[in-house]
Amino acid sequence: MQPMPPDTTVYMMAGYVVMLGGILLYLVSLWVRYRQVQADMALLEEMDSEARKMHA
């Protein structure tokens, strides 16, 4: 009779949790950076419109 292979289900589930956690952190990072870029763009557009008013 052959020996049973070791049960590695816990390690597989832990691997999925780590990978999904990493993906989630990456998506949160992208969202935060996107919001910051949007705020920067709004500020730059406001500064541009004020500069155009001053030179007009």
GROMACS .gro file of C-alpha atoms in nm:
model
   56
    1MET     CA    1   0.000   0.000   0.000
    2GLN     CA    2   0.134   0.342  -0.096
    3PRO     CA    3   0.162   0.617   0.165
    4MET     CA    4  -0.085   0.906   0.137
    5PRO     CA    5   0.056   1.237   0.012
    6PRO     CA    6   0.070   1.514   0.270
    7ASP     CA    7  -0.235   1.739   0.302
    8THR     CA    8  -0.126   2.083   0.182
    9THR     CA    9  -0.470   2.242   0.157
   10VAL     CA   10  -0.388   2.496   0.429
   11TYR     CA   11  -0.077   2.611   0.241
   12MET     CA   12  -0.276   2.646  -0.082
   13MET     CA   13  -0.541   2.856   0.092
   14ALA     CA   14  -0.272   3.068   0.258
   15GLY     CA   15  -0.113   3.125  -0.083
   16TYR     CA   16  -0.444   3.242  -0.227
   17VAL     CA   17  -0.497   3.476   0.069
   18VAL     CA   18  -0.150   3.626   0.025
   19MET     CA   19  -0.196   3.671  -0.351
   20LEU     CA   20  -0.543   3.823  -0.319
   21GLY     CA   21  -0.420   4.050  -0.041
   22GLY     CA   22  -0.136   4.170  -0.261
   23ILE     CA   23  -0.374   4.237  -0.549
   24LEU     CA   24  -0.608   4.425  -0.315
   25LEU     CA   25  -0.322   4.641  -0.184
   26TYR     CA   26  -0.214   4.715  -0.541
   27LEU     CA   27  -0.567   4.822  -0.639
   28VAL     CA   28  -0.596   5.046  -0.333
   29SER     CA   29  -0.258   5.199  -0.422
   30LEU     CA   30  -0.377   5.268  -0.778
   31TRP     CA   31  -0.698   5.426  -0.648
   32VAL     CA   32  -0.511   5.655  -0.406
   33ARG     CA   33  -0.266   5.763  -0.677
   34TYR     CA   34  -0.553   5.825  -0.922
   35ARG     CA   35  -0.727   6.050  -0.671
   36GLN     CA   36  -0.404   6.241  -0.611
   37VAL     CA   37  -0.351   6.292  -0.985
   38GLN     CA   38  -0.709   6.419  -1.020
   39ALA     CA   39  -0.650   6.670  -0.738
   40ASP     CA   40  -0.323   6.782  -0.899
   41MET     CA   41  -0.495   6.825  -1.236
   42ALA     CA   42  -0.770   7.037  -1.082
   43LEU     CA   43  -0.512   7.257  -0.911
   44LEU     CA   44  -0.311   7.297  -1.232
   45GLU     CA   45  -0.622   7.385  -1.431
   46GLU     CA   46  -0.719   7.644  -1.171
   47MET     CA   47  -0.368   7.793  -1.177
   48ASP     CA   48  -0.375   7.799  -1.558
   49SER     CA   49  -0.708   7.979  -1.572
   50GLU     CA   50  -0.587   8.237  -1.318
   51ALA     CA   51  -0.267   8.292  -1.516
   52ARG     CA   52  -0.467   8.340  -1.837
   53LYS     CA   53  -0.689   8.598  -1.664
   54MET     CA   54  -0.386   8.792  -1.544
   55HIS     CA   55  -0.227   8.801  -1.892
   56ALA     CA   56  -0.547   8.880  -2.082
   0.00000   0.00000   0.00000
